[in-house]
N, CA, C and O atoms as a CHARMM CRD file, in Angstrom:
* protein
*
  128
    1    1 MET  N    -18.40000  89.26400 -23.35300 PROA 1      0.00000
    2    1 MET  CA   -17.82500  87.91000 -23.42300 PROA 1      0.00000
    3    1 MET  C    -18.73300  86.91600 -22.70200 PROA 1      0.00000
    4    1 MET  O    -19.51500  87.27100 -21.82000 PROA 1      0.00000
    5    2 THR  N    -18.59500  85.66700 -23.11200 PROA 2      0.00000
    6    2 THR  CA   -19.41100  84.61900 -22.51100 PROA 2      0.00000
    7    2 THR  C    -18.72500  84.07000 -21.26700 PROA 2      0.00000
    8    2 THR  O    -17.51300  83.85300 -21.27000 PROA 2      0.00000
    9    3 GLU  N    -19.48700  83.84600 -20.21300 PROA 3      0.00000
   10    3 GLU  CA   -18.91400  83.28900 -18.99500 PROA 3      0.00000
   11    3 GLU  C    -18.85300  81.77600 -19.11100 PROA 3      0.00000
   12    3 GLU  O    -19.84900  81.11800 -19.41300 PROA 3      0.00000
   13    4 PHE  N    -17.65600  81.23200 -18.86400 PROA 4      0.00000
   14    4 PHE  CA   -17.46400  79.79400 -18.96300 PROA 4      0.00000
   15    4 PHE  C    -17.54700  79.16100 -17.57800 PROA 4      0.00000
   16    4 PHE  O    -17.16700  79.77800 -16.58300 PROA 4      0.00000
   17    5 PRO  N    -18.04600  77.92700 -17.52100 PROA 5      0.00000
   18    5 PRO  CA   -18.02700  77.18300 -16.25600 PROA 5      0.00000
   19    5 PRO  C    -16.59700  76.78100 -15.91300 PROA 5      0.00000
   20    5 PRO  O    -15.66900  77.07100 -16.66900 PROA 5      0.00000
   21    6 THR  N    -16.41800  76.11500 -14.77800 PROA 6      0.00000
   22    6 THR  CA   -15.08000  75.70700 -14.35700 PROA 6      0.00000
   23    6 THR  C    -14.56500  74.59800 -15.26100 PROA 6      0.00000
   24    6 THR  O    -15.19200  73.54800 -15.40200 PROA 6      0.00000
   25    7 TRP  N    -13.41200  74.84900 -15.87200 PROA 7      0.00000
   26    7 TRP  CA   -12.79900  73.86900 -16.76700 PROA 7      0.00000
   27    7 TRP  C    -11.52300  73.33800 -16.13200 PROA 7      0.00000
   28    7 TRP  O    -10.77100  74.07600 -15.49500 PROA 7      0.00000
   29    8 HSD  N    -11.29200  72.02600 -16.32000 PROA 8      0.00000
   30    8 HSD  CA   -10.05200  71.42800 -15.84700 PROA 8      0.00000
   31    8 HSD  C     -9.11400  71.24700 -17.02400 PROA 8      0.00000
   32    8 HSD  O     -8.67500  70.13800 -17.32700 PROA 8      0.00000
   33    9 GLY  N     -8.81900  72.35200 -17.67600 PROA 9      0.00000
   34    9 GLY  CA    -7.96700  72.29900 -18.86100 PROA 9      0.00000
   35    9 GLY  C     -7.18900  73.58700 -18.98400 PROA 9      0.00000
   36    9 GLY  O     -7.46600  74.56400 -18.28900 PROA 9      0.00000
   37   10 THR  N     -6.21100  73.58300 -19.87500 PROA 10     0.00000
   38   10 THR  CA    -5.37500  74.76500 -20.03300 PROA 10     0.00000
   39   10 THR  C     -5.74000  75.52600 -21.29600 PROA 10     0.00000
   40   10 THR  O     -5.44600  76.71500 -21.42200 PROA 10     0.00000
   41   11 THR  N     -6.38200  74.83500 -22.22900 PROA 11     0.00000
   42   11 THR  CA    -6.72500  75.47200 -23.49400 PROA 11     0.00000
   43   11 THR  C     -8.23200  75.42100 -23.70900 PROA 11     0.00000
   44   11 THR  O     -8.84200  74.35400 -23.64500 PROA 11     0.00000
   45   12 ILE  N     -8.81700  76.56200 -23.96000 PROA 12     0.00000
   46   12 ILE  CA   -10.26000  76.64000 -24.19100 PROA 12     0.00000
   47   12 ILE  C    -10.52200  77.27900 -25.55000 PROA 12     0.00000
   48   12 ILE  O    -10.02200  78.36300 -25.85300 PROA 12     0.00000
   49   13 LEU  N    -11.31000  76.59000 -26.35500 PROA 13     0.00000
   50   13 LEU  CA   -11.65800  77.13000 -27.66300 PROA 13     0.00000
   51   13 LEU  C    -13.17400  77.11500 -27.82300 PROA 13     0.00000
   52   13 LEU  O    -13.81500  76.08000 -27.64000 PROA 13     0.00000
   53   14 SER  N    -13.73300  78.25100 -28.15900 PROA 14     0.00000
   54   14 SER  CA   -15.18600  78.34900 -28.31100 PROA 14     0.00000
   55   14 SER  C    -15.53200  78.97300 -29.65000 PROA 14     0.00000
   56   14 SER  O    -15.03200  80.04200 -29.99900 PROA 14     0.00000
   57   15 ILE  N    -16.39400  78.29200 -30.40000 PROA 15     0.00000
   58   15 ILE  CA   -16.83000  78.79800 -31.69500 PROA 15     0.00000
   59   15 ILE  C    -18.35000  78.87300 -31.69800 PROA 15     0.00000
   60   15 ILE  O    -19.03200  77.89000 -31.41000 PROA 15     0.00000
   61   16 ARG  N    -18.86900  80.04700 -32.02500 PROA 16     0.00000
   62   16 ARG  CA   -20.31600  80.22900 -32.01400 PROA 16     0.00000
   63   16 ARG  C    -20.82200  80.51600 -33.41700 PROA 16     0.00000
   64   16 ARG  O    -20.36800  81.44900 -34.07800 PROA 16     0.00000
   65   17 LYS  N    -21.77300  79.69500 -33.86200 PROA 17     0.00000
   66   17 LYS  CA   -22.37800  79.90000 -35.17100 PROA 17     0.00000
   67   17 LYS  C    -23.88700  79.93200 -35.00500 PROA 17     0.00000
   68   17 LYS  O    -24.53600  78.89000 -34.90100 PROA 17     0.00000
   69   18 GLY  N    -24.43600  81.13500 -34.98000 PROA 18     0.00000
   70   18 GLY  CA   -25.87800  81.26200 -34.80400 PROA 18     0.00000
   71   18 GLY  C    -26.30600  80.76800 -33.43600 PROA 18     0.00000
   72   18 GLY  O    -25.96500  81.37400 -32.42000 PROA 18     0.00000
   73   19 THR  N    -27.05300  79.67100 -33.40200 PROA 19     0.00000
   74   19 THR  CA   -27.51500  79.11800 -32.13700 PROA 19     0.00000
   75   19 THR  C    -26.65900  77.94500 -31.68600 PROA 19     0.00000
   76   19 THR  O    -26.87100  77.40800 -30.59800 PROA 19     0.00000
   77   20 GLN  N    -25.69900  77.54200 -32.50300 PROA 20     0.00000
   78   20 GLN  CA   -24.82400  76.43100 -32.15200 PROA 20     0.00000
   79   20 GLN  C    -23.53800  76.94600 -31.53200 PROA 20     0.00000
   80   20 GLN  O    -22.93700  77.90300 -32.02100 PROA 20     0.00000
   81   21 VAL  N    -23.12500  76.30500 -30.45800 PROA 21     0.00000
   82   21 VAL  CA   -21.87600  76.67000 -29.80400 PROA 21     0.00000
   83   21 VAL  C    -21.01200  75.42200 -29.66700 PROA 21     0.00000
   84   21 VAL  O    -21.43800  74.42000 -29.09300 PROA 21     0.00000
   85   22 VAL  N    -19.80600  75.49400 -30.19500 PROA 22     0.00000
   86   22 VAL  CA   -18.88700  74.36700 -30.10400 PROA 22     0.00000
   87   22 VAL  C    -17.74700  74.74600 -29.17200 PROA 22     0.00000
   88   22 VAL  O    -17.06900  75.75300 -29.38000 PROA 22     0.00000
   89   23 MET  N    -17.54200  73.92800 -28.13900 PROA 23     0.00000
   90   23 MET  CA   -16.46700  74.19900 -27.19100 PROA 23     0.00000
   91   23 MET  C    -15.48400  73.04100 -27.16300 PROA 23     0.00000
   92   23 MET  O    -15.87900  71.87500 -27.14900 PROA 23     0.00000
   93   24 ALA  N    -14.20200  73.37300 -27.15500 PROA 24     0.00000
   94   24 ALA  CA   -13.16300  72.35600 -27.05100 PROA 24     0.00000
   95   24 ALA  C    -12.19500  72.76300 -25.95200 PROA 24     0.00000
   96   24 ALA  O    -11.67300  73.87700 -25.96400 PROA 24     0.00000
   97   25 GLY  N    -11.95400  71.86700 -25.00400 PROA 25     0.00000
   98   25 GLY  CA   -11.06800  72.18800 -23.89800 PROA 25     0.00000
   99   25 GLY  C    -10.14400  71.03600 -23.57000 PROA 25     0.00000
  100   25 GLY  O    -10.58800  70.00700 -23.06000 PROA 25     0.00000
  101   26 ASP  N     -8.86300  71.19700 -23.85700 PROA 26     0.00000
  102   26 ASP  CA    -7.83100  70.23800 -23.48100 PROA 26     0.00000
  103   26 ASP  C     -8.18100  68.81100 -23.93000 PROA 26     0.00000
  104   26 ASP  O     -8.10700  67.86800 -23.14200 PROA 26     0.00000
  105   27 GLY  N     -8.55500  68.67000 -25.18000 PROA 27     0.00000
  106   27 GLY  CA    -8.84000  67.34800 -25.72100 PROA 27     0.00000
  107   27 GLY  C    -10.28800  66.92400 -25.55100 PROA 27     0.00000
  108   27 GLY  O    -10.70700  65.90300 -26.09700 PROA 27     0.00000
  109   28 GLN  N    -11.05700  67.70400 -24.79700 PROA 28     0.00000
  110   28 GLN  CA   -12.46100  67.37100 -24.59400 PROA 28     0.00000
  111   28 GLN  C    -13.33700  68.31500 -25.40900 PROA 28     0.00000
  112   28 GLN  O    -13.14900  69.53200 -25.37900 PROA 28     0.00000
  113   29 VAL  N    -14.28500  67.75100 -26.12900 PROA 29     0.00000
  114   29 VAL  CA   -15.14700  68.56400 -26.98100 PROA 29     0.00000
  115   29 VAL  C    -16.60300  68.37500 -26.56800 PROA 29     0.00000
  116   29 VAL  O    -17.06600  67.25200 -26.37300 PROA 29     0.00000
  117   30 SER  N    -17.31100  69.48600 -26.43800 PROA 30     0.00000
  118   30 SER  CA   -18.73300  69.41000 -26.10400 PROA 30     0.00000
  119   30 SER  C    -19.51800  70.36400 -26.98300 PROA 30     0.00000
  120   30 SER  O    -19.07900  71.48100 -27.25600 PROA 30     0.00000
  121   31 MET  N    -20.67900  69.91600 -27.42100 PROA 31     0.00000
  122   31 MET  CA   -21.52300  70.76300 -28.26800 PROA 31     0.00000
  123   31 MET  C    -22.85800  71.01200 -27.58500 PROA 31     0.00000
  124   31 MET  O    -23.44200  70.10800 -26.98700 PROA 31     0.00000
  125   32 GLY  N    -23.33400  72.24600 -27.68000 PROA 32     0.00000
  126   32 GLY  CA   -24.60100  72.56200 -27.04300 PROA 32     0.00000
  127   32 GLY  C    -25.27500  73.74200 -27.68800 PROA 32     0.00000
  128   32 GLY  O    -26.36100  74.13900 -27.26500 PROA 32     0.00000
């Protein structure tokens, strides 16, 4: 499993497609 940094949210969603990773946490979305 991937280690996540500290999140200030209750819901974490992570989708990985190849080299793209999409993360959504409590209304906040970040792509990297």
